[in-house]
C-alpha positions as YAML, in Angstrom:
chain: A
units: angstrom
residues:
- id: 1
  name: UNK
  ca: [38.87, -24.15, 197.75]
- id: 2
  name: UNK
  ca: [36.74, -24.92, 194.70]
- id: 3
  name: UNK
  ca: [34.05, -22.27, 195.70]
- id: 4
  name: UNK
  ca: [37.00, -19.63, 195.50]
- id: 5
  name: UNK
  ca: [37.88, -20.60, 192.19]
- id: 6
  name: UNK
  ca: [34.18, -20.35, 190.80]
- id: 7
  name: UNK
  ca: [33.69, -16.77, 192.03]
- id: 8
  name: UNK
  ca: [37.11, -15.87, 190.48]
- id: 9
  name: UNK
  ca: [35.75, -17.19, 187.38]
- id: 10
  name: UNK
  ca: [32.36, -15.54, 187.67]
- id: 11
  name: UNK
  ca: [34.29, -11.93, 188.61]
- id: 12
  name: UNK
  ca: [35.83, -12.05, 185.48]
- id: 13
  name: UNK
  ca: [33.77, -12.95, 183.41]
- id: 14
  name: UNK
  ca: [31.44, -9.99, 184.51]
- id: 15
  name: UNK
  ca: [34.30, -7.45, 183.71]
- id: 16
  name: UNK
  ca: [34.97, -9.18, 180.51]
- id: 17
  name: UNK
  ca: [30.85, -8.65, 179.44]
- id: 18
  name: UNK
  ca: [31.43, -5.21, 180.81]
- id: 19
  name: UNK
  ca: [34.01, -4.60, 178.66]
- id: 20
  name: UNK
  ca: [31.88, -5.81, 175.52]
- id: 21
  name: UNK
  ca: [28.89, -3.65, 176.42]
- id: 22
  name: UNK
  ca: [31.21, -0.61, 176.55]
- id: 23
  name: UNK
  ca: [32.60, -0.97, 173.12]
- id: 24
  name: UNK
  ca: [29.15, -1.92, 171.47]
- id: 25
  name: UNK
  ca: [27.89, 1.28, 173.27]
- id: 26
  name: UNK
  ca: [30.54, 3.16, 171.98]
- id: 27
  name: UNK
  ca: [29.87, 2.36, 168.36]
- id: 28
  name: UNK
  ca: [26.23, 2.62, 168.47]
- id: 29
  name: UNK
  ca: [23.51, 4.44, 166.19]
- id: 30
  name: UNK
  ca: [26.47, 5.90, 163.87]
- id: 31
  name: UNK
  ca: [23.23, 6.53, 161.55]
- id: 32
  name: UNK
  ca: [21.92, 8.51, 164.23]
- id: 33
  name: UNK
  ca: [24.19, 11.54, 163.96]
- id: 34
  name: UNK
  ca: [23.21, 14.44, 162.27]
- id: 35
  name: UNK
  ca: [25.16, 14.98, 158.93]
- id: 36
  name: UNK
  ca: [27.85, 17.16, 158.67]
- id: 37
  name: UNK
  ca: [26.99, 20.12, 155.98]
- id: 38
  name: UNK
  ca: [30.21, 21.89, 154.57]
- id: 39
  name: UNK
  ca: [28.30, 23.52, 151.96]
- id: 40
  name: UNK
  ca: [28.07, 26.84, 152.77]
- id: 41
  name: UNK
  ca: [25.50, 29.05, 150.59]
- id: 42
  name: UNK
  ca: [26.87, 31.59, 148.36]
- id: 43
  name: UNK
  ca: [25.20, 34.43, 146.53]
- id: 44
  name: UNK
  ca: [25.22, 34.76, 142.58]
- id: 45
  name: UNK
  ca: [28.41, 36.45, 141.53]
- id: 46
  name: UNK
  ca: [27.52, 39.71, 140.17]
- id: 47
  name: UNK
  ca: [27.33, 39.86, 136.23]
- id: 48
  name: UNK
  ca: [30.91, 42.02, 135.35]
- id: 49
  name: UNK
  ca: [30.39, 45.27, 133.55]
- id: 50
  name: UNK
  ca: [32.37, 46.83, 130.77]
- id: 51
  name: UNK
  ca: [35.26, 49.00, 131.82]
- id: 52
  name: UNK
  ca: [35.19, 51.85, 129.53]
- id: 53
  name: UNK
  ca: [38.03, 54.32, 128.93]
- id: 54
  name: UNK
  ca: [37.82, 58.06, 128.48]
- id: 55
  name: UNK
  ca: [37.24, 59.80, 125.18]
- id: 56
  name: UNK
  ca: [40.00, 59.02, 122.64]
- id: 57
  name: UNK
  ca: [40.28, 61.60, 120.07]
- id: 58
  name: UNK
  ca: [42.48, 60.53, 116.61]
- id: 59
  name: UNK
  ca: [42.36, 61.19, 112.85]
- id: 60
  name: UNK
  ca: [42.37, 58.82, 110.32]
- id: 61
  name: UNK
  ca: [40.80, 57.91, 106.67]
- id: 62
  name: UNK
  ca: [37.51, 56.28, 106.51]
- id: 63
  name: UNK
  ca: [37.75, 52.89, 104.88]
- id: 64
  name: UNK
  ca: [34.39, 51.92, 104.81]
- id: 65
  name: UNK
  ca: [31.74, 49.24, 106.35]
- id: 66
  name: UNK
  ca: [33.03, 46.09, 107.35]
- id: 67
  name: UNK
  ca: [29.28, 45.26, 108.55]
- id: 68
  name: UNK
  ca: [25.52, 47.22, 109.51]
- id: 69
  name: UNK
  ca: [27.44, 48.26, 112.91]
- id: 70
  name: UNK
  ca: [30.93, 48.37, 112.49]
- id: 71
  name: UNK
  ca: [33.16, 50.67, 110.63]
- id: 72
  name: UNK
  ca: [36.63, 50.80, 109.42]
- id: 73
  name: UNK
  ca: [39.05, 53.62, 109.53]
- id: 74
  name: UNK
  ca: [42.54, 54.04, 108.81]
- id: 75
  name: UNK
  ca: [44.92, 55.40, 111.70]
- id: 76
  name: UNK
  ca: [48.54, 56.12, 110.90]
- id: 77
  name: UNK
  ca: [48.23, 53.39, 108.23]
- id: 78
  name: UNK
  ca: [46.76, 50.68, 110.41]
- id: 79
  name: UNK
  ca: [43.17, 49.28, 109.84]
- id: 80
  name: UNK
  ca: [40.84, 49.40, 112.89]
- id: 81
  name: UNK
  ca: [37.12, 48.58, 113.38]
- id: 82
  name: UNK
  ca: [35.22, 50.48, 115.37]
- id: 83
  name: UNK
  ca: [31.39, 50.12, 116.75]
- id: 84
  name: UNK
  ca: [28.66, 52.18, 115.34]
- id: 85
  name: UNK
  ca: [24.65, 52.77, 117.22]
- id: 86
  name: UNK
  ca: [22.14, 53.42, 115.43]
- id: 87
  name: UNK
  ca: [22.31, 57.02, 116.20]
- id: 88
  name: UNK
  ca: [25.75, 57.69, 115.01]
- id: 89
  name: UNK
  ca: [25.41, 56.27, 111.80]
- id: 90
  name: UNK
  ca: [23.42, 59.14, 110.70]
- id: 91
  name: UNK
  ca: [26.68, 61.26, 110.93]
- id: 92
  name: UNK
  ca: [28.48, 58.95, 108.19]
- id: 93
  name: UNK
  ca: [25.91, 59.27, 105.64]
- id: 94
  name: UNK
  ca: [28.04, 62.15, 104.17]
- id: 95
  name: UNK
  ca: [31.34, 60.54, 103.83]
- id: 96
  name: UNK
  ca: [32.38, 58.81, 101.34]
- id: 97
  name: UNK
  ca: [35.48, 56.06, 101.33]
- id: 98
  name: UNK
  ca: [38.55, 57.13, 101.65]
- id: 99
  name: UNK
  ca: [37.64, 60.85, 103.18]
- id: 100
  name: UNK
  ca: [39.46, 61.88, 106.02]
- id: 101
  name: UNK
  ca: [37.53, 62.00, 109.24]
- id: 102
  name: UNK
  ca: [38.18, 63.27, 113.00]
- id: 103
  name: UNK
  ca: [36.46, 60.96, 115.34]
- id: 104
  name: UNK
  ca: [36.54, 59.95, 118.84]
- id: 105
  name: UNK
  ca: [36.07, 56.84, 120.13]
- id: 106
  name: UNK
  ca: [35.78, 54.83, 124.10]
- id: 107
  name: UNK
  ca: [37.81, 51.69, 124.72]
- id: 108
  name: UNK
  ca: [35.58, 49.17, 126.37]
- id: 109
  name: UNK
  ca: [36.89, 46.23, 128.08]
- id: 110
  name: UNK
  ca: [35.05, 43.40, 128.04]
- id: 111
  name: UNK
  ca: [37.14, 40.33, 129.74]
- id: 112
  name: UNK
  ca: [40.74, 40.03, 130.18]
- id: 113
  name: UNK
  ca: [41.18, 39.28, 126.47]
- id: 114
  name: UNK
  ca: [38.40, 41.56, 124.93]
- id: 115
  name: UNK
  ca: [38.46, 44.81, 124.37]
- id: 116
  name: UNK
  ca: [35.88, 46.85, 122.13]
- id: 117
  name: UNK
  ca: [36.51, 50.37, 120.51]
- id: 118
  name: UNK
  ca: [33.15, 51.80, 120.33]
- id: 119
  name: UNK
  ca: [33.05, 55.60, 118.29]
- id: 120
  name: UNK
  ca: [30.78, 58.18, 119.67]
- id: 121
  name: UNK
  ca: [31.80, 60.97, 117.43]
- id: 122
  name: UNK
  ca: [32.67, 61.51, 113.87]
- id: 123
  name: UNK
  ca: [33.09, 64.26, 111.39]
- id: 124
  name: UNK
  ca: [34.60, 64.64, 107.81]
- id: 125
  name: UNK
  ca: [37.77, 67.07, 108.18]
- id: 126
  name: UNK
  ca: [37.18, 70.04, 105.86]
- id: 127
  name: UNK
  ca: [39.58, 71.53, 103.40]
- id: 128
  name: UNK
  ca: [41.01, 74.14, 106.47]
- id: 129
  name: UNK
  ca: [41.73, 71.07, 108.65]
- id: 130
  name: UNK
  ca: [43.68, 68.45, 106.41]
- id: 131
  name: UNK
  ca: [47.20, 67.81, 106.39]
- id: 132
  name: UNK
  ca: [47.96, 69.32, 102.63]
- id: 133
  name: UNK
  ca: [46.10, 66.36, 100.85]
- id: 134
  name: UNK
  ca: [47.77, 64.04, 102.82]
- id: 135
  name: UNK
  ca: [45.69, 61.12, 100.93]
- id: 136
  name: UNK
  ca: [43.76, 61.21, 96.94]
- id: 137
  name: UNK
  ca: [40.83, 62.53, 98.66]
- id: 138
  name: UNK
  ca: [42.49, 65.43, 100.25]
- id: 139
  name: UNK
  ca: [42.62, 68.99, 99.66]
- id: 140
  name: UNK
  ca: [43.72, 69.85, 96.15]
- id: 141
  name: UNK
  ca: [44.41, 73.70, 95.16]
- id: 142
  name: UNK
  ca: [45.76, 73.00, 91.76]
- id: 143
  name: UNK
  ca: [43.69, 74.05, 88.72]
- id: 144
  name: UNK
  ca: [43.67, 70.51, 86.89]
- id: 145
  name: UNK
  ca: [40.55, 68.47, 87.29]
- id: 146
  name: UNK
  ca: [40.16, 66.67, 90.15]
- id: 147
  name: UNK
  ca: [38.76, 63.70, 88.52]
- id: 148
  name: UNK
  ca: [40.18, 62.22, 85.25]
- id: 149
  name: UNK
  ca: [41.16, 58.76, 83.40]
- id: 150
  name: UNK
  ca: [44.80, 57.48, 82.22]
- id: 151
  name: UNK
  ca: [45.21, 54.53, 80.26]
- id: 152
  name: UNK
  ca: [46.80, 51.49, 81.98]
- id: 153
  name: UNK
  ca: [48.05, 48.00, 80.23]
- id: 154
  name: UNK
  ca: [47.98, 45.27, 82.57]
- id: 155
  name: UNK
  ca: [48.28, 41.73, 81.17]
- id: 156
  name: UNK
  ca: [48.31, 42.99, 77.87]
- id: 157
  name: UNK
  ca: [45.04, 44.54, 77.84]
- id: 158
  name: UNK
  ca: [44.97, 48.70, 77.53]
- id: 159
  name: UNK
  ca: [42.06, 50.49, 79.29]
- id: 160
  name: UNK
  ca: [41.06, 53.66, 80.69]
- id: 161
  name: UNK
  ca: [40.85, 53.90, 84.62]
- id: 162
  name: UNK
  ca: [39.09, 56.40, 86.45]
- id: 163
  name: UNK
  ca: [41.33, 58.46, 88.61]
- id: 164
  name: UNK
  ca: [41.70, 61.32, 91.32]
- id: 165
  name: UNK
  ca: [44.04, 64.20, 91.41]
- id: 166
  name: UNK
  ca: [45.96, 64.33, 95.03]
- id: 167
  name: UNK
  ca: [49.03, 66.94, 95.85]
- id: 168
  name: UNK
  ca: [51.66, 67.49, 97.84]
- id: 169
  name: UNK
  ca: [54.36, 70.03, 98.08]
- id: 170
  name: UNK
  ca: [55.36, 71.00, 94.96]
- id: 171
  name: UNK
  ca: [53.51, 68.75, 92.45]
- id: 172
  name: UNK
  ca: [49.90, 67.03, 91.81]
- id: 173
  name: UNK
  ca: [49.62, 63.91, 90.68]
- id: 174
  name: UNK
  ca: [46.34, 61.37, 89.59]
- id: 175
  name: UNK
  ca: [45.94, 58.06, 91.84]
- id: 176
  name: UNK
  ca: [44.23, 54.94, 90.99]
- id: 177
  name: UNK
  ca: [40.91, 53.70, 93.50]
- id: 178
  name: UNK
  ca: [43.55, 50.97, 94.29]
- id: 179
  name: UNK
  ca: [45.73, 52.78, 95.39]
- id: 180
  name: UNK
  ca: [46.46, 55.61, 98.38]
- id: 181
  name: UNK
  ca: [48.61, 58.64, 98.50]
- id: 182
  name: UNK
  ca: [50.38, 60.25, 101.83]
- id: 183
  name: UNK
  ca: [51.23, 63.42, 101.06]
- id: 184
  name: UNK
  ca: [53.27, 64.33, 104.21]
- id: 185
  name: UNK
  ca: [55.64, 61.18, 103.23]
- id: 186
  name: UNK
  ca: [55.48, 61.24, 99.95]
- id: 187
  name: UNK
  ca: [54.52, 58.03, 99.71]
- id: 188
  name: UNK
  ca: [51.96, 55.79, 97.36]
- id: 189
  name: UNK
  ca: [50.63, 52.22, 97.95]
- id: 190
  name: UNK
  ca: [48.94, 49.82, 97.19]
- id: 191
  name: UNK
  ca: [45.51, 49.89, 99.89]
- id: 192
  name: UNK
  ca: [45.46, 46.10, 99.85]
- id: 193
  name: UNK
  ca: [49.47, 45.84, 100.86]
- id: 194
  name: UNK
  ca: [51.11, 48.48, 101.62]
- id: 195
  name: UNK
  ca: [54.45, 47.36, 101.29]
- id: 196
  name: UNK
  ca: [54.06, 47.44, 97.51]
- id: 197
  name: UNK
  ca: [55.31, 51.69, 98.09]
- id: 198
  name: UNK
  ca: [56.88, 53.73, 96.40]
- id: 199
  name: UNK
  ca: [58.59, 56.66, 97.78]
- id: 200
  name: UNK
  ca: [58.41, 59.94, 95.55]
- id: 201
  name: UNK
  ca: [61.55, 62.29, 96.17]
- id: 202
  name: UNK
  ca: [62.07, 65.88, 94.29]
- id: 203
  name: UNK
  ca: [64.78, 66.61, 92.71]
- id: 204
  name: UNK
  ca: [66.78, 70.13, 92.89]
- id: 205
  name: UNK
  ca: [67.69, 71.50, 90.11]
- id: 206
  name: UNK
  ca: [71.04, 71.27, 90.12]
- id: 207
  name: UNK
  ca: [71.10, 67.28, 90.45]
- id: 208
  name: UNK
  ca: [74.04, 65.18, 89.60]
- id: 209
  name: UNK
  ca: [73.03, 61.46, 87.80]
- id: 210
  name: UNK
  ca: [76.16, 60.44, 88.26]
- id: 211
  name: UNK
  ca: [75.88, 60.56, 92.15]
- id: 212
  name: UNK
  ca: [72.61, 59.60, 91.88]
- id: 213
  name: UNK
  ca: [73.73, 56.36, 89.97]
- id: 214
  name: UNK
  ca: [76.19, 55.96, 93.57]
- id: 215
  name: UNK
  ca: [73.20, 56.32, 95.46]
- id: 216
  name: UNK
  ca: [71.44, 53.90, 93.61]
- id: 217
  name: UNK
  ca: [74.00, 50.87, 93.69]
- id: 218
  name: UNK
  ca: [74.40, 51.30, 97.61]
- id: 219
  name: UNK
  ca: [70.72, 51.24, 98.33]
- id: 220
  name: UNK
  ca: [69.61, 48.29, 96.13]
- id: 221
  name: UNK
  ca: [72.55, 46.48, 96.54]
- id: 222
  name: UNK
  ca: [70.53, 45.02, 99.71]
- id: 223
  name: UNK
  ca: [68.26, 43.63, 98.04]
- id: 224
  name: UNK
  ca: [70.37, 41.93, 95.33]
- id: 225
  name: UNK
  ca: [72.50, 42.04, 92.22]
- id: 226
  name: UNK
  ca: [71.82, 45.45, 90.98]
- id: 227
  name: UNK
  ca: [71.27, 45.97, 86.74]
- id: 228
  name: UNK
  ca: [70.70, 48.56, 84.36]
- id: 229
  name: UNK
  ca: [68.39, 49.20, 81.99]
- id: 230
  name: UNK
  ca: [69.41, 50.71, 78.43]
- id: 231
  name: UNK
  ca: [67.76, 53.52, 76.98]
- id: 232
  name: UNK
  ca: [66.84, 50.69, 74.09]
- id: 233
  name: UNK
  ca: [65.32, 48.31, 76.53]
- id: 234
  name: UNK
  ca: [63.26, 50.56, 77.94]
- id: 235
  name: UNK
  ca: [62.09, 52.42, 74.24]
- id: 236
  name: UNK
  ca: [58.75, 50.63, 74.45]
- id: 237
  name: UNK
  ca: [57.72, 50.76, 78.36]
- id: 238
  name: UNK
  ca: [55.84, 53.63, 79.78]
- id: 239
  name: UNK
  ca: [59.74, 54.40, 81.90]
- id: 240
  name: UNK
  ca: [61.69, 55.33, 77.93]
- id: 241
  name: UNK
  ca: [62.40, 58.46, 79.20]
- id: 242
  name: UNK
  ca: [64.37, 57.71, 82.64]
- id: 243
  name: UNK
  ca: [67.42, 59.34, 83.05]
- id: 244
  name: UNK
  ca: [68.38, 56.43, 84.58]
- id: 245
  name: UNK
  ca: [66.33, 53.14, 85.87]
- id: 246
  name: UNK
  ca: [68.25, 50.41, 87.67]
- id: 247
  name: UNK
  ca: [66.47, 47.67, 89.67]
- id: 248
  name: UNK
  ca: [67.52, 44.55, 91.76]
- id: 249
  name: UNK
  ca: [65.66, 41.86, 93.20]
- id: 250
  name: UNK
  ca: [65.87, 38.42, 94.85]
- id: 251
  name: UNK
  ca: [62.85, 35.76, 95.64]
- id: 252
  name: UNK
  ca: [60.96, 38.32, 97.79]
- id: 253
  name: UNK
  ca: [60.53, 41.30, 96.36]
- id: 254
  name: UNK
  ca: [61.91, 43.57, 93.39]
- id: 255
  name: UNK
  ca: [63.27, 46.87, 93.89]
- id: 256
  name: UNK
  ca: [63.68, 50.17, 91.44]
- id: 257
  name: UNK
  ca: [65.64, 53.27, 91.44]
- id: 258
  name: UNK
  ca: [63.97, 55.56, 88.37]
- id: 259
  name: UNK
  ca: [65.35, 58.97, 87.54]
- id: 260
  name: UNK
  ca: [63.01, 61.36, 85.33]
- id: 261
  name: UNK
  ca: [62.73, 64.54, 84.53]
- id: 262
  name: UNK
  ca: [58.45, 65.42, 84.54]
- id: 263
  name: UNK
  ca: [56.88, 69.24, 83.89]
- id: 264
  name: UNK
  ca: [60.98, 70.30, 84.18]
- id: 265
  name: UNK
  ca: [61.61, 69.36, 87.18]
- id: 266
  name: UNK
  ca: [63.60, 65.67, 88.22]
- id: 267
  name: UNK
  ca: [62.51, 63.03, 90.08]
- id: 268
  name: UNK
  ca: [63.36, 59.81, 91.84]
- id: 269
  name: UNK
  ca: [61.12, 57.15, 92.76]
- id: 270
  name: UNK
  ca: [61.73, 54.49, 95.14]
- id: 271
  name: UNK
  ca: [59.61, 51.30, 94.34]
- id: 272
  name: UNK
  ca: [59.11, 48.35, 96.50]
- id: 273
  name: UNK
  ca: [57.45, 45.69, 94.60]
- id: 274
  name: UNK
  ca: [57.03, 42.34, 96.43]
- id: 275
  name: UNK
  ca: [56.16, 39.00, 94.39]
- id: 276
  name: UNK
  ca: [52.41, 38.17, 94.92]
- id: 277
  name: UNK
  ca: [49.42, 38.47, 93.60]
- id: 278
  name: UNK
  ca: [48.87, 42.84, 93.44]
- id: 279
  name: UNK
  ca: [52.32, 42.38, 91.26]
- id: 280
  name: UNK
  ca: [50.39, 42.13, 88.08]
- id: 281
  name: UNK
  ca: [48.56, 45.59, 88.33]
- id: 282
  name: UNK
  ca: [50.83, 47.85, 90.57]
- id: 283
  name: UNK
  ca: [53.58, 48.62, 88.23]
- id: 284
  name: UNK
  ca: [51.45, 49.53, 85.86]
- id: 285
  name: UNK
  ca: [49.36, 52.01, 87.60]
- id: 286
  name: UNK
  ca: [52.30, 52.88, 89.92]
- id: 287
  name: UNK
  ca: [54.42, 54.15, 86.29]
- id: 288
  name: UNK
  ca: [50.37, 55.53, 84.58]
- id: 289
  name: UNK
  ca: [50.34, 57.97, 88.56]
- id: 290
  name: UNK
  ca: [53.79, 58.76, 88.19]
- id: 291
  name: UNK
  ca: [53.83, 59.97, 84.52]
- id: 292
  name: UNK
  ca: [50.88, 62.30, 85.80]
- id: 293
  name: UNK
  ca: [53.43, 64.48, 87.78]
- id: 294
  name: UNK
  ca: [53.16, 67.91, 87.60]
- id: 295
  name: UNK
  ca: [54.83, 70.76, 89.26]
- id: 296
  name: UNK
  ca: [52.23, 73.13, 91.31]
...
């Protein structure tokens, strides 16, 4: 009875140190297995090229050099730079500021957010190809000198500026270097801000002031209480012979409404004059260009 009880014993405890051996086996040598490697070798992405657009053709005036490779030109009113090679910057020597050019231009893009106009041709529009001396540099077929000087007072001081004759339908006028004309509108501005404007309109002969006067209190009642000026109060100002001048203004801006009658024929002019630092010198100029009227 006893020696069946110590085999018993000694059977189990076997499987017991069989059961041992098979776990230590199983977790054995873990250093032993070969690493796992889930980096997978990639290639260099490929360095992105440019997209570049087709040939753009547009119009515009030449404003000048913002820097040795980039130029500015005016389109529809708007400022945009444009890059220059070395090559094409032979074809500006000829132009001067402010000339209107033809020019075409690729639109490269460089990354989502950067695009780069790059001009590959460019060519000062001759007198057959401009819009009617659309700008002071533009075609002028009146006989009065196309160059001149008209005196100015600006805070108090009276000088003679140089200035250039520009025309539009109807009548020449002389422009100040500050300053740009657009024929086709009928419009002159300050180059710096053009919302200093003012818009020149032709009068037929047969006008009537007192409708004018109508027109005037609708359109500057906008801006604010509308007044107007007295023959007396305007006896010393450059305006003493407006058949009418009323104004209005508020904190942004000051607006006109000027009758007179220039070379026999009447005009109005429509002046926006905002509050800010170009004040000083554009009504000045703006009434020196206007005086200059004269019908062609």
């Amino acid at each position: 009875m006893r020696k069946r009880n110590t085999m018993k014993v000694s059977a189990s405890f076997l499987v017991l140190l069989m059961g041992f051996s098979l776990v230590a086996c199983g977790n054995s040598n873990p250093a032993a297995q070969p690493p796992v490697n889930n980096t997978e070798e990639r290639s260099p992405a490929p360095e992105q090229q440019p997209n570049e657009s087709a040939a753009i053709e547009a119009e515009g005036i030449l404003t000048g050099w913002a820097d040795p490779h980039t130029v500015e030109i005016r389109v529809n009113e708007k400022p945009m730079s444009f890059q220059v090679s070395e090559d094409l910057q032979k074809s500006l020597d000829d132009i001067d500021d402010e000339d209107s050019v033809r020019f075409k231009y690729v639109e490269k893009t460089i990354d989502a957010t950067t695009k780069q106009l790059v001009l590959t041709e460019i060519a000062k529009m001759e007198s057959s190809d401009e819009n009617n001396g659309s700008n002071a540099g533009g075609t002028v077929t009146s006989d009065r000198p196309k160059t001149s000087e008209l005196e100015v007072t600006v805070e108090g001081m009276t000088e003679k500026r140089p200035v250039t004759l520009a025309q539009a339908k109807g009548y020449s006028l002389y422009v100040f270097e500050p300053m740009a004309f657009d024929a086709e509108d009928h419009e002159l501005t300050m180059k710096i801000d053009p919302d200093y404007e003012i818009e020149i309109e032709k009068l037929p002969a047969n006008y009537n002031l007192d409708a004018l006067k109508m027109d005037a209190k609708e359109e500057l009642s906008e801006t604010g209480e509308v007044k107007q000026l007295t023959a007396e109060q305007l006896s010393n100002g450059p305006m003493k012979d407006a058949k009418l001048y009323m104004m209005s203004q508020n904190d942004k801006k000051t607006e006109y409404f000027i009758v007179k009658e220039l070379d026999g024929n009447g005009f109005v002019f429509h002046i926006q004059a905002p509050i800010g630092e170009p004040s000083e010198g554009f009504l000045p100029m703006a009434y020196a260009s206007l005086n200059s009227i004269m019908n062609e």
